[in-house]
Structure formats: structure tokens, C-alpha cells
Amino acid sequence: MPLIIDSHQDIAWNMVAHGRDYTRPLSETRRIEVGTTIPERNGDATAGWHEYQRGQVAVIFSTLYATPAKSKELGDIHIYKDYNTAHRLYRDQIDIYRRLADSHPDKFRLISSKPELDSVIENWSQPQTDPASTHPVGLIYLMEGADGIRSPHELSEWWDLGLRMIGLAWAGTRYCGGTGEPGPLTDEGRQLIAAMADYNFILDLSHMDVAAAVESLDRYEGPVMASHANCAALMKGSESNRHIPDHVIRGLIERDGVIGVIPFNTFLKVGWVRAKGSRREEVPLDVLIAHIDHICQLAGNADHVGIGSDFDGGFGLQSIPSELDSIADLQIIGSKLIARGYTESDTANVLGGNWLRFLRRNLPS
Ligand SMILES: [Zn+2]
């Protein structure tokens, strides 16, 4: 079974917003949440540590995420009204990840360099001879929305904390237009990415408006990727600017980037909204496979697409394709690709190999 590298999970946000504990098996989290408001607010949980093991989820891009006060649809927890608060909330999440890894070194390890990545992967490559022995999951920080960076001078501090990946937008930020708030890079955004290039930060184009993404592809000298985004070409009729058009996908491919597709029904079927009674049976996993295939067709190979599940990130079991029950089931994507004629090696690359190569190329040694 190939290793999975999942390029997007809001683990710290789930821990603070919903009190979730990712050292538990998923069944326990679901049991504990019965009768609470969490399944209604965020959907039933889909990730847990035992499921990471079962699905061979070896590495996760784990986000630093807080919600701007202007967009409260994710509830009123972990909200920022000003940049100092955003900064503090993001810093708190780094502390959360550090405590998680410090108190459970057998379960989670932080990765901020190539040797640390290689050590996690090496461990996963060892056969699990003793049933009690485990493979620690590697976590790499990804800042989703850069409002927590108060000025480019702060980048050295964030770098020293282990941050390696930054997305400028969620909704629009002062750095650029974002989801639901179109707009280009601002002058502050241009200054920030110029400074990011000095450190070789990885720039995440997800959530950035098209104008800002196109300019960033042109301007940013460091590595670029999209941690969690689907293809606009397959979402015709959607009014959202959340999906990436082909010319941005081509730009990412030319820059040797990778795009993590999201198994989230709202981003797979136009008009699918859980709150309006849409059912998960309406979106089979094949729809996600079509997004993977679309990126492969644009690239002429299977080297630029991965999976950015975003599981538990504001949606849950009720909003993912019908064949999936948990994060472990991302392996079914592999079976679907094989059935569609993808080779075993291309399939392994989509599940994890493409992100692994991308990280090995772009993390500091
Ligand atoms: Zn997101």
C-alpha cells in the first residue's frame, strides 16, 4: 500500500475549536461527540490516529488557521479582529503542535527540514513487526491566510519557529484577494512574497484570487503549490473563485508545483450544499478522480497532483464522497486510479510520491 502525504488538515484548529484529540481512534471521537453540537457545526469527524496508521497517512501539512471576524460561517471560535490577535492565535497553534509532538513522540513528529522528513519516511518504510510499534505521522506547518504575519520583518521569527509554507489568503487579506473577495496582490503582498523568496518559503496559492495567483506565479521566485484546490474547468456554473482555472494549473505545472485535490462535495458538484439538504450519495468518488485526471491531462503526466483532503476542516463525513468513511479510505483513490488504467507508480505518486519529491526539493537540508 503506498504512503499518503495529505497536503491539508486543520488539526490544531480542530483541537481548539472542537476539543478533538487526534491521538484517539476515530470511533472514539465520534462516540464522544454524539449529542454535542459538533456534528451539526462541523460534520462527523473523519480523521483519527488509528486511521492515519491504517491508511498509511505518513505526512500531513498541518495548518495554522484562524477565522477573520468578517466571515463567521465557521462559528465564533478562534476569531481575529486585528492582526495582533491573528499573530497570537497562529503562535498558539504552533505551541499546540509542539505539545502534541512532545507528549506523543510515538505518534506525531514535527518536520521542518529534509532530514526530518526523510527520518519520518524511513520509519514508515520499516515493516511493522511488533503490533504495538507504530509509525509516527509527520506534521509540517502550513499557514493558511497570512494575516498573522504583521510585517515581512517577522518572517525570520516564523522561519525559526519551523514554518515553511504560507498561503497569503483564506478570505481576502491585506496581502491579496481571496475566496469570495476577488482582488490582486496588494503592495504589501508584493513586499511579503519578495521577502518570502529570501528564505525559500513554499507559497500556497489555494484561496488566492486568480489575479493574485497569476501575478504570484510570475513574480514569486520560491516554490509554489496549491495545498487544497479543485479544477474550475470541472465546476462550470460555479460562481466561486475558490477553484483554480487551467491557466493557473498550467503555471503551477511549469513551475514544478503540485496541486492537492479536495474530496469535499461542495467543491465537486456545483450547488451541493449540506445545509440545503444535499446528500452525499450525489457525489461518487469518481468525480474527484476526474479532477485528478484533468490535472494529469494538462501536465501530460501524473507528476503534479496529490491529495489535500482538508478533512475535518469545516466539514465532515456528511460532505465527502459516498465511498469514503475516514481518512484511511483515501487509499480507495489509488484503487480507482488503477482501475482507470493508471500505473502503480503513477498511482503511488498521486497518493504521496509527488508531494514527497516536492518537499525533498524545497525543504532546507
Ligand atoms: Zn482552506
mmCIF file of C-alpha atoms and ligand atoms in Angstrom:
data_model
loop_
_atom_site.group_PDB
_atom_site.id
_atom_site.type_symbol
_atom_site.label_atom_id
_atom_site.label_comp_id
_atom_site.label_asym_id
_atom_site.label_seq_id
_atom_site.Cartn_x
_atom_site.Cartn_y
_atom_site.Cartn_z
ATOM 1 C CA MET A 1 0.000 0.000 0.000
ATOM 2 C CA PRO A 2 1.530 3.379 -0.988
ATOM 3 C CA LEU A 3 2.228 6.075 1.599
ATOM 4 C CA ILE A 4 -0.132 9.032 1.634
ATOM 5 C CA ILE A 5 1.025 12.605 2.055
ATOM 6 C CA ASP A 6 -2.006 14.770 2.795
ATOM 7 C CA SER A 7 -1.365 18.415 1.960
ATOM 8 C CA HIS A 8 -4.072 19.950 4.130
ATOM 9 C CA GLN A 9 -5.583 19.290 7.563
ATOM 10 C CA ASP A 10 -6.669 21.835 10.171
ATOM 11 C CA ILE A 11 -5.517 19.703 13.099
ATOM 12 C CA ALA A 12 -4.734 22.472 15.622
ATOM 13 C CA TRP A 13 -7.922 24.383 14.733
ATOM 14 C CA ASN A 14 -9.994 21.232 15.374
ATOM 15 C CA MET A 15 -8.229 20.749 18.693
ATOM 16 C CA VAL A 16 -9.057 24.279 19.885
ATOM 17 C CA ALA A 17 -12.420 24.785 18.161
ATOM 18 C CA HIS A 18 -13.911 21.336 18.839
ATOM 19 C CA GLY A 19 -11.664 19.814 21.508
ATOM 20 C CA ARG A 20 -10.769 16.975 19.148
ATOM 21 C CA ASP A 21 -7.915 14.665 20.050
ATOM 22 C CA TYR A 22 -6.099 13.183 17.075
ATOM 23 C CA THR A 23 -4.225 10.659 19.213
ATOM 24 C CA ARG A 24 -7.551 8.814 19.556
ATOM 25 C CA PRO A 25 -9.171 6.352 17.202
ATOM 26 C CA LEU A 26 -11.878 7.984 15.102
ATOM 27 C CA SER A 27 -14.577 5.716 16.575
ATOM 28 C CA GLU A 28 -13.903 7.227 19.993
ATOM 29 C CA THR A 29 -14.110 10.813 18.712
ATOM 30 C CA ARG A 30 -17.421 10.045 17.018
ATOM 31 C CA ARG A 31 -18.756 8.379 20.160
ATOM 32 C CA ILE A 32 -17.728 11.301 22.387
ATOM 33 C CA GLU A 33 -19.354 13.825 20.038
ATOM 34 C CA VAL A 34 -22.763 12.146 19.905
ATOM 35 C CA GLY A 35 -25.248 14.549 21.453
ATOM 36 C CA THR A 36 -22.911 17.561 21.151
ATOM 37 C CA THR A 37 -23.287 20.403 18.639
ATOM 38 C CA ILE A 38 -20.045 19.474 16.856
ATOM 39 C CA PRO A 39 -21.501 17.091 14.216
ATOM 40 C CA GLU A 40 -24.033 19.760 13.247
ATOM 41 C CA ARG A 41 -21.430 22.541 13.129
ATOM 42 C CA ASN A 42 -18.524 20.663 11.570
ATOM 43 C CA GLY A 43 -19.908 17.298 10.465
ATOM 44 C CA ASP A 44 -18.916 13.942 11.947
ATOM 45 C CA ALA A 45 -15.160 13.562 12.342
ATOM 46 C CA THR A 46 -13.255 11.735 9.601
ATOM 47 C CA ALA A 47 -9.702 11.566 10.971
ATOM 48 C CA GLY A 48 -8.039 9.849 13.913
ATOM 49 C CA TRP A 49 -4.636 8.472 14.684
ATOM 50 C CA HIS A 50 -5.537 4.824 14.124
ATOM 51 C CA GLU A 51 -6.981 5.764 10.753
ATOM 52 C CA TYR A 52 -3.720 7.557 9.859
ATOM 53 C CA GLN A 53 -1.937 4.277 10.607
ATOM 54 C CA ARG A 54 -4.401 2.105 8.721
ATOM 55 C CA GLY A 55 -4.382 4.379 5.663
ATOM 56 C CA GLN A 56 -0.591 4.905 5.810
ATOM 57 C CA VAL A 57 -1.003 8.676 6.089
ATOM 58 C CA ALA A 58 2.673 9.379 6.699
ATOM 59 C CA VAL A 59 2.886 13.170 6.455
ATOM 60 C CA ILE A 60 0.317 15.948 6.834
ATOM 61 C CA PHE A 61 0.571 19.640 6.020
ATOM 62 C CA SER A 62 -0.965 20.814 9.293
ATOM 63 C CA THR A 63 -2.373 24.292 9.229
ATOM 64 C CA LEU A 64 -2.151 27.391 11.327
ATOM 65 C CA TYR A 65 -5.649 28.726 10.782
ATOM 66 C CA ALA A 66 -7.917 31.298 12.418
ATOM 67 C CA THR A 67 -11.112 32.849 11.069
ATOM 68 C CA PRO A 68 -11.301 36.582 10.321
ATOM 69 C CA ALA A 69 -14.174 38.202 12.213
ATOM 70 C CA LYS A 70 -15.743 39.339 8.927
ATOM 71 C CA SER A 71 -16.518 35.720 7.915
ATOM 72 C CA LYS A 72 -18.071 33.870 10.773
ATOM 73 C CA GLU A 73 -19.561 30.893 8.976
ATOM 74 C CA LEU A 74 -17.163 28.552 10.777
ATOM 75 C CA GLY A 75 -18.506 29.639 14.157
ATOM 76 C CA ASP A 76 -17.231 32.170 16.601
ATOM 77 C CA ILE A 77 -14.248 30.286 17.980
ATOM 78 C CA HIS A 78 -10.686 31.256 17.151
ATOM 79 C CA ILE A 79 -11.679 34.530 15.502
ATOM 80 C CA TYR A 80 -9.431 37.527 14.924
ATOM 81 C CA LYS A 81 -10.467 41.142 14.528
ATOM 82 C CA ASP A 82 -6.944 42.548 14.214
ATOM 83 C CA TYR A 83 -3.517 41.380 13.111
ATOM 84 C CA ASN A 84 -2.074 41.153 16.628
ATOM 85 C CA THR A 85 -4.782 38.657 17.521
ATOM 86 C CA ALA A 86 -4.182 36.696 14.313
ATOM 87 C CA HIS A 87 -0.495 36.595 15.185
ATOM 88 C CA ARG A 88 -1.219 35.336 18.705
ATOM 89 C CA LEU A 89 -3.693 32.657 17.531
ATOM 90 C CA TYR A 90 -1.241 31.310 14.956
ATOM 91 C CA ARG A 91 1.573 31.296 17.528
ATOM 92 C CA ASP A 92 -0.725 29.414 19.932
ATOM 93 C CA GLN A 93 -1.281 26.762 17.262
ATOM 94 C CA ILE A 94 2.471 26.250 16.893
ATOM 95 C CA ASP A 95 2.564 25.637 20.649
ATOM 96 C CA ILE A 96 -0.328 23.168 20.279
ATOM 97 C CA TYR A 97 1.572 21.178 17.646
ATOM 98 C CA ARG A 98 4.748 21.259 19.747
ATOM 99 C CA ARG A 99 2.921 19.930 22.791
ATOM 100 C CA LEU A 100 1.248 17.256 20.664
ATOM 101 C CA ALA A 101 4.590 16.040 19.301
ATOM 102 C CA ASP A 102 6.413 16.389 22.642
ATOM 103 C CA SER A 103 3.817 14.434 24.587
ATOM 104 C CA HIS A 104 3.277 11.775 21.890
ATOM 105 C CA PRO A 105 6.628 11.247 20.129
ATOM 106 C CA ASP A 106 5.455 7.760 19.163
ATOM 107 C CA LYS A 107 2.504 9.307 17.283
ATOM 108 C CA PHE A 108 3.480 12.698 15.831
ATOM 109 C CA ARG A 109 6.734 14.329 14.728
ATOM 110 C CA LEU A 110 7.316 17.863 13.512
ATOM 111 C CA ILE A 111 9.072 18.307 10.201
ATOM 112 C CA SER A 112 10.824 21.498 9.101
ATOM 113 C CA SER A 113 13.781 20.096 7.152
ATOM 114 C CA LYS A 114 14.630 17.429 4.623
ATOM 115 C CA PRO A 115 16.467 15.185 7.157
ATOM 116 C CA GLU A 116 13.400 15.296 9.449
ATOM 117 C CA LEU A 117 11.177 14.381 6.511
ATOM 118 C CA ASP A 118 13.486 11.552 5.481
ATOM 119 C CA SER A 119 13.530 10.178 9.011
ATOM 120 C CA VAL A 120 9.707 10.025 9.166
ATOM 121 C CA ILE A 121 9.514 8.370 5.741
ATOM 122 C CA GLU A 122 12.303 5.943 6.636
ATOM 123 C CA ASN A 123 10.345 4.895 9.728
ATOM 124 C CA TRP A 124 7.212 4.266 7.630
ATOM 125 C CA SER A 125 9.253 2.125 5.271
ATOM 126 C CA GLN A 126 10.137 -0.280 8.101
ATOM 127 C CA PRO A 127 7.755 -3.212 8.351
ATOM 128 C CA GLN A 128 5.615 -3.137 11.469
ATOM 129 C CA THR A 129 6.812 -6.406 13.002
ATOM 130 C CA ASP A 130 5.530 -5.714 16.505
ATOM 131 C CA PRO A 131 1.798 -4.850 16.512
ATOM 132 C CA ALA A 132 2.456 -2.386 19.353
ATOM 133 C CA SER A 133 5.047 -0.471 17.354
ATOM 134 C CA THR A 134 3.776 2.469 15.357
ATOM 135 C CA HIS A 135 4.768 4.836 12.618
ATOM 136 C CA PRO A 136 4.755 8.468 13.781
ATOM 137 C CA VAL A 137 2.894 10.855 11.467
ATOM 138 C CA GLY A 138 4.993 13.815 10.293
ATOM 139 C CA LEU A 139 3.473 17.284 10.566
ATOM 140 C CA ILE A 140 4.669 20.274 8.521
ATOM 141 C CA TYR A 141 3.244 23.694 9.392
ATOM 142 C CA LEU A 142 1.243 25.479 6.711
ATOM 143 C CA MET A 143 -0.070 28.966 7.460
ATOM 144 C CA GLU A 144 -3.479 29.377 5.820
ATOM 145 C CA GLY A 145 -4.053 33.120 5.402
ATOM 146 C CA ALA A 146 -1.090 35.352 6.192
ATOM 147 C CA ASP A 147 -2.783 37.931 8.425
ATOM 148 C CA GLY A 148 -0.756 36.570 11.346
ATOM 149 C CA ILE A 149 2.428 37.909 9.749
ATOM 150 C CA ARG A 150 2.406 41.545 10.812
ATOM 151 C CA SER A 151 5.303 42.601 8.599
ATOM 152 C CA PRO A 152 7.896 40.975 6.320
ATOM 153 C CA HIS A 153 10.473 41.510 9.101
ATOM 154 C CA GLU A 154 8.659 38.854 11.101
ATOM 155 C CA LEU A 155 9.447 36.144 8.568
ATOM 156 C CA SER A 156 12.737 35.289 10.292
ATOM 157 C CA GLU A 157 10.834 34.624 13.525
ATOM 158 C CA TRP A 158 8.336 32.358 11.730
ATOM 159 C CA TRP A 159 11.135 30.565 9.911
ATOM 160 C CA ASP A 160 12.901 29.916 13.223
ATOM 161 C CA LEU A 161 9.645 28.508 14.625
ATOM 162 C CA GLY A 162 9.691 25.942 11.808
ATOM 163 C CA LEU A 163 7.134 27.460 9.432
ATOM 164 C CA ARG A 164 7.940 26.534 5.839
ATOM 165 C CA MET A 165 4.687 27.096 3.898
ATOM 166 C CA ILE A 166 2.498 30.176 3.660
ATOM 167 C CA GLY A 167 -0.775 30.838 1.837
ATOM 168 C CA LEU A 168 -1.496 34.551 1.600
ATOM 169 C CA ALA A 169 -5.278 34.241 1.574
ATOM 170 C CA TRP A 170 -8.324 32.491 3.024
ATOM 171 C CA ALA A 171 -10.917 35.185 2.583
ATOM 172 C CA GLY A 172 -9.176 38.273 1.251
ATOM 173 C CA THR A 173 -6.322 39.504 3.432
ATOM 174 C CA ARG A 174 -4.378 42.726 3.301
ATOM 175 C CA TYR A 175 -1.909 40.828 1.106
ATOM 176 C CA CYS A 176 -4.277 39.807 -1.700
ATOM 177 C CA GLY A 177 -7.780 38.941 -2.859
ATOM 178 C CA GLY A 178 -9.097 35.608 -1.594
ATOM 179 C CA THR A 179 -12.146 33.352 -1.554
ATOM 180 C CA GLY A 180 -15.306 35.408 -2.089
ATOM 181 C CA GLU A 181 -13.243 38.608 -2.160
ATOM 182 C CA PRO A 182 -11.602 38.937 -5.569
ATOM 183 C CA GLY A 183 -8.567 41.131 -5.978
ATOM 184 C CA PRO A 184 -4.909 41.157 -6.984
ATOM 185 C CA LEU A 185 -1.794 41.136 -4.846
ATOM 186 C CA THR A 186 -1.559 44.357 -2.868
ATOM 187 C CA ASP A 187 1.697 46.264 -2.458
ATOM 188 C CA GLU A 188 2.029 44.664 0.972
ATOM 189 C CA GLY A 189 1.515 41.260 -0.672
ATOM 190 C CA ARG A 190 4.254 42.008 -3.211
ATOM 191 C CA GLN A 191 6.619 43.034 -0.411
ATOM 192 C CA LEU A 192 5.776 39.917 1.589
ATOM 193 C CA ILE A 193 6.444 37.464 -1.228
ATOM 194 C CA ALA A 194 9.672 39.270 -2.144
ATOM 195 C CA ALA A 195 10.820 38.710 1.451
ATOM 196 C CA MET A 196 9.499 35.106 1.472
ATOM 197 C CA ALA A 197 11.726 34.285 -1.502
ATOM 198 C CA ASP A 198 14.837 35.145 0.559
ATOM 199 C CA TYR A 199 14.014 32.170 2.801
ATOM 200 C CA ASN A 200 12.624 29.931 0.049
ATOM 201 C CA PHE A 201 9.242 29.660 1.796
ATOM 202 C CA ILE A 202 6.762 27.489 -0.135
ATOM 203 C CA LEU A 203 3.891 29.688 -1.389
ATOM 204 C CA ASP A 204 0.400 28.133 -1.311
ATOM 205 C CA LEU A 205 -1.897 29.589 -3.999
ATOM 206 C CA SER A 206 -5.061 27.939 -2.597
ATOM 207 C CA HIS A 207 -7.733 30.507 -1.708
ATOM 208 C CA MET A 208 -5.872 33.246 -3.593
ATOM 209 C CA ASP A 209 -7.960 35.021 -6.188
ATOM 210 C CA VAL A 210 -6.977 34.256 -9.799
ATOM 211 C CA ALA A 211 -5.446 37.699 -10.375
ATOM 212 C CA ALA A 212 -3.256 37.317 -7.291
ATOM 213 C CA ALA A 213 -2.326 33.720 -8.179
ATOM 214 C CA VAL A 214 -1.338 34.643 -11.737
ATOM 215 C CA GLU A 215 0.838 37.533 -10.582
ATOM 216 C CA SER A 216 2.417 35.340 -7.891
ATOM 217 C CA LEU A 217 3.303 32.662 -10.447
ATOM 218 C CA ASP A 218 5.021 35.369 -12.452
ATOM 219 C CA ARG A 219 6.685 37.178 -9.592
ATOM 220 C CA TYR A 220 7.472 34.684 -6.831
ATOM 221 C CA GLU A 221 10.925 33.188 -7.098
ATOM 222 C CA GLY A 222 10.466 30.462 -4.485
ATOM 223 C CA PRO A 223 8.493 27.196 -4.742
ATOM 224 C CA VAL A 224 4.744 27.321 -5.470
ATOM 225 C CA MET A 225 1.923 24.828 -4.893
ATOM 226 C CA ALA A 226 -1.808 24.606 -4.182
ATOM 227 C CA SER A 227 -2.347 22.599 -0.986
ATOM 228 C CA HIS A 228 -6.109 22.109 -1.454
ATOM 229 C CA ALA A 229 -7.986 23.155 -4.575
ATOM 230 C CA ASN A 230 -10.055 21.616 -7.356
ATOM 231 C CA CYS A 231 -10.298 22.404 -11.070
ATOM 232 C CA ALA A 232 -12.510 25.320 -12.126
ATOM 233 C CA ALA A 233 -12.881 23.701 -15.578
ATOM 234 C CA LEU A 234 -14.891 20.873 -13.946
ATOM 235 C CA MET A 235 -17.005 23.248 -11.836
ATOM 236 C CA LYS A 236 -18.679 25.130 -14.695
ATOM 237 C CA GLY A 237 -21.544 27.250 -13.418
ATOM 238 C CA SER A 238 -19.936 27.798 -10.022
ATOM 239 C CA GLU A 239 -19.667 31.440 -9.093
ATOM 240 C CA SER A 240 -16.933 30.773 -6.565
ATOM 241 C CA ASN A 241 -13.368 31.903 -7.183
ATOM 242 C CA ARG A 242 -12.184 29.063 -4.913
ATOM 243 C CA HIS A 243 -11.406 26.681 -7.800
ATOM 244 C CA ILE A 244 -8.308 27.019 -9.958
ATOM 245 C CA PRO A 245 -8.577 27.675 -13.685
ATOM 246 C CA ASP A 246 -6.481 25.787 -16.221
ATOM 247 C CA HIS A 247 -4.043 28.627 -16.868
ATOM 248 C CA VAL A 248 -3.122 28.712 -13.171
ATOM 249 C CA ILE A 249 -2.815 24.903 -13.112
ATOM 250 C CA ARG A 250 -0.519 25.128 -16.150
ATOM 251 C CA GLY A 251 1.528 27.812 -14.398
ATOM 252 C CA LEU A 252 1.916 25.568 -11.353
ATOM 253 C CA ILE A 253 2.954 22.651 -13.569
ATOM 254 C CA GLU A 254 5.540 24.820 -15.367
ATOM 255 C CA ARG A 255 6.955 25.864 -12.000
ATOM 256 C CA ASP A 256 7.137 22.199 -10.916
ATOM 257 C CA GLY A 257 4.382 22.682 -8.353
ATOM 258 C CA VAL A 258 1.830 20.192 -7.069
ATOM 259 C CA ILE A 259 -1.934 20.623 -6.606
ATOM 260 C CA GLY A 260 -3.716 18.758 -3.802
ATOM 261 C CA VAL A 261 -7.318 17.956 -4.793
ATOM 262 C CA ILE A 262 -10.056 18.056 -2.108
ATOM 263 C CA PRO A 263 -12.674 15.335 -1.582
ATOM 264 C CA PHE A 264 -15.245 17.913 -0.423
ATOM 265 C CA ASN A 265 -18.616 17.630 -2.167
ATOM 266 C CA THR A 266 -19.242 21.398 -2.325
ATOM 267 C CA PHE A 267 -16.049 21.660 -4.378
ATOM 268 C CA LEU A 268 -17.008 18.681 -6.573
ATOM 269 C CA LYS A 269 -20.618 19.333 -7.546
ATOM 270 C CA VAL A 270 -21.977 22.783 -8.312
ATOM 271 C CA GLY A 271 -24.848 23.556 -5.967
ATOM 272 C CA TRP A 272 -24.031 20.814 -3.446
ATOM 273 C CA VAL A 273 -24.663 22.329 -0.004
ATOM 274 C CA ARG A 274 -25.136 20.196 3.110
ATOM 275 C CA ALA A 275 -27.178 22.895 4.859
ATOM 276 C CA LYS A 276 -29.634 22.813 1.952
ATOM 277 C CA GLY A 277 -30.178 19.084 2.266
ATOM 278 C CA SER A 278 -27.762 17.805 -0.398
ATOM 279 C CA ARG A 279 -26.968 14.127 0.093
ATOM 280 C CA ARG A 280 -23.509 12.604 -0.070
ATOM 281 C CA GLU A 281 -24.746 9.854 -2.432
ATOM 282 C CA GLU A 282 -24.988 12.562 -5.117
ATOM 283 C CA VAL A 283 -21.182 12.733 -5.337
ATOM 284 C CA PRO A 284 -19.338 9.492 -6.071
ATOM 285 C CA LEU A 285 -15.564 9.370 -5.685
ATOM 286 C CA ASP A 286 -15.224 9.214 -9.470
ATOM 287 C CA VAL A 287 -15.899 12.947 -9.564
ATOM 288 C CA LEU A 288 -12.710 13.546 -7.576
ATOM 289 C CA ILE A 289 -10.863 11.117 -9.854
ATOM 290 C CA ALA A 290 -11.939 13.313 -12.793
ATOM 291 C CA HIS A 291 -10.215 16.309 -11.156
ATOM 292 C CA ILE A 292 -7.034 14.269 -10.681
ATOM 293 C CA ASP A 293 -7.223 13.128 -14.290
ATOM 294 C CA HIS A 294 -7.830 16.665 -15.555
ATOM 295 C CA ILE A 295 -4.589 17.872 -13.952
ATOM 296 C CA CYS A 296 -2.722 14.851 -15.354
ATOM 297 C CA GLN A 297 -4.093 15.595 -18.843
ATOM 298 C CA LEU A 298 -2.921 19.219 -18.616
ATOM 299 C CA ALA A 299 0.513 18.094 -17.414
ATOM 300 C CA GLY A 300 0.860 15.168 -19.819
ATOM 301 C CA ASN A 301 1.940 13.059 -16.814
ATOM 302 C CA ALA A 302 0.868 12.193 -13.264
ATOM 303 C CA ASP A 303 3.610 14.167 -11.508
ATOM 304 C CA HIS A 304 1.770 17.309 -10.395
ATOM 305 C CA VAL A 305 -1.286 16.208 -8.479
ATOM 306 C CA GLY A 306 -1.729 14.993 -4.917
ATOM 307 C CA ILE A 307 -4.419 14.918 -2.245
ATOM 308 C CA GLY A 308 -5.147 17.812 0.115
ATOM 309 C CA SER A 309 -8.068 16.304 1.997
ATOM 310 C CA ASP A 310 -8.905 19.241 4.290
ATOM 311 C CA PHE A 311 -10.760 16.540 6.274
ATOM 312 C CA ASP A 312 -12.495 17.937 9.378
ATOM 313 C CA GLY A 313 -11.736 21.455 8.087
ATOM 314 C CA GLY A 314 -15.215 22.920 8.465
ATOM 315 C CA PHE A 315 -16.910 19.835 7.006
ATOM 316 C CA GLY A 316 -17.121 16.169 7.917
ATOM 317 C CA LEU A 317 -18.473 12.768 6.944
ATOM 318 C CA GLN A 318 -21.760 14.200 5.642
ATOM 319 C CA SER A 319 -19.893 16.233 2.992
ATOM 320 C CA ILE A 320 -17.392 13.817 1.454
ATOM 321 C CA PRO A 321 -17.857 11.398 -1.466
ATOM 322 C CA SER A 322 -20.059 8.445 -0.641
ATOM 323 C CA GLU A 323 -17.355 5.738 -0.793
ATOM 324 C CA LEU A 324 -15.285 7.410 1.930
ATOM 325 C CA ASP A 325 -15.806 6.967 5.658
ATOM 326 C CA SER A 326 -12.483 8.122 7.072
ATOM 327 C CA ILE A 327 -9.046 9.412 6.194
ATOM 328 C CA ALA A 328 -7.881 5.782 5.824
ATOM 329 C CA ASP A 329 -10.179 5.449 2.814
ATOM 330 C CA LEU A 330 -8.098 7.908 0.789
ATOM 331 C CA GLN A 331 -6.359 4.690 -0.303
ATOM 332 C CA ILE A 332 -9.514 3.907 -2.326
ATOM 333 C CA ILE A 333 -8.449 6.767 -4.624
ATOM 334 C CA GLY A 334 -5.466 4.569 -5.515
ATOM 335 C CA SER A 335 -7.691 1.607 -6.412
ATOM 336 C CA LYS A 336 -9.860 3.889 -8.556
ATOM 337 C CA LEU A 337 -6.816 5.212 -10.436
ATOM 338 C CA ILE A 338 -5.526 1.675 -11.065
ATOM 339 C CA ALA A 339 -8.970 0.669 -12.362
ATOM 340 C CA ARG A 340 -8.829 3.651 -14.694
ATOM 341 C CA GLY A 341 -5.524 2.456 -16.155
ATOM 342 C CA TYR A 342 -3.013 4.449 -14.130
ATOM 343 C CA THR A 343 0.220 2.547 -13.462
ATOM 344 C CA GLU A 344 1.121 1.541 -9.914
ATOM 345 C CA SER A 345 3.957 4.036 -9.875
ATOM 346 C CA ASP A 346 1.783 6.931 -11.123
ATOM 347 C CA THR A 347 -0.845 5.978 -8.539
ATOM 348 C CA ALA A 348 1.729 5.967 -5.735
ATOM 349 C CA ASN A 349 2.922 9.378 -6.923
ATOM 350 C CA VAL A 350 -0.588 10.822 -6.744
ATOM 351 C CA LEU A 351 -1.130 9.437 -3.241
ATOM 352 C CA GLY A 352 2.159 10.693 -1.844
ATOM 353 C CA GLY A 353 5.167 10.478 -4.157
ATOM 354 C CA ASN A 354 4.606 13.835 -5.851
ATOM 355 C CA TRP A 355 4.428 15.691 -2.555
ATOM 356 C CA LEU A 356 7.448 13.764 -1.292
ATOM 357 C CA ARG A 357 9.549 14.852 -4.259
ATOM 358 C CA PHE A 358 8.257 18.421 -3.949
ATOM 359 C CA LEU A 359 9.170 18.550 -0.251
ATOM 360 C CA ARG A 360 12.589 16.961 -0.749
ATOM 361 C CA ARG A 361 13.341 19.569 -3.386
ATOM 362 C CA ASN A 362 12.133 22.527 -1.357
ATOM 363 C CA LEU A 363 12.690 21.924 2.351
ATOM 364 C CA PRO A 364 16.039 23.129 3.743
ATOM 365 C CA SER A 365 18.701 20.457 4.146
HETATM 366 ZN ZN ZN B 1 -8.919 26.149 3.145
#
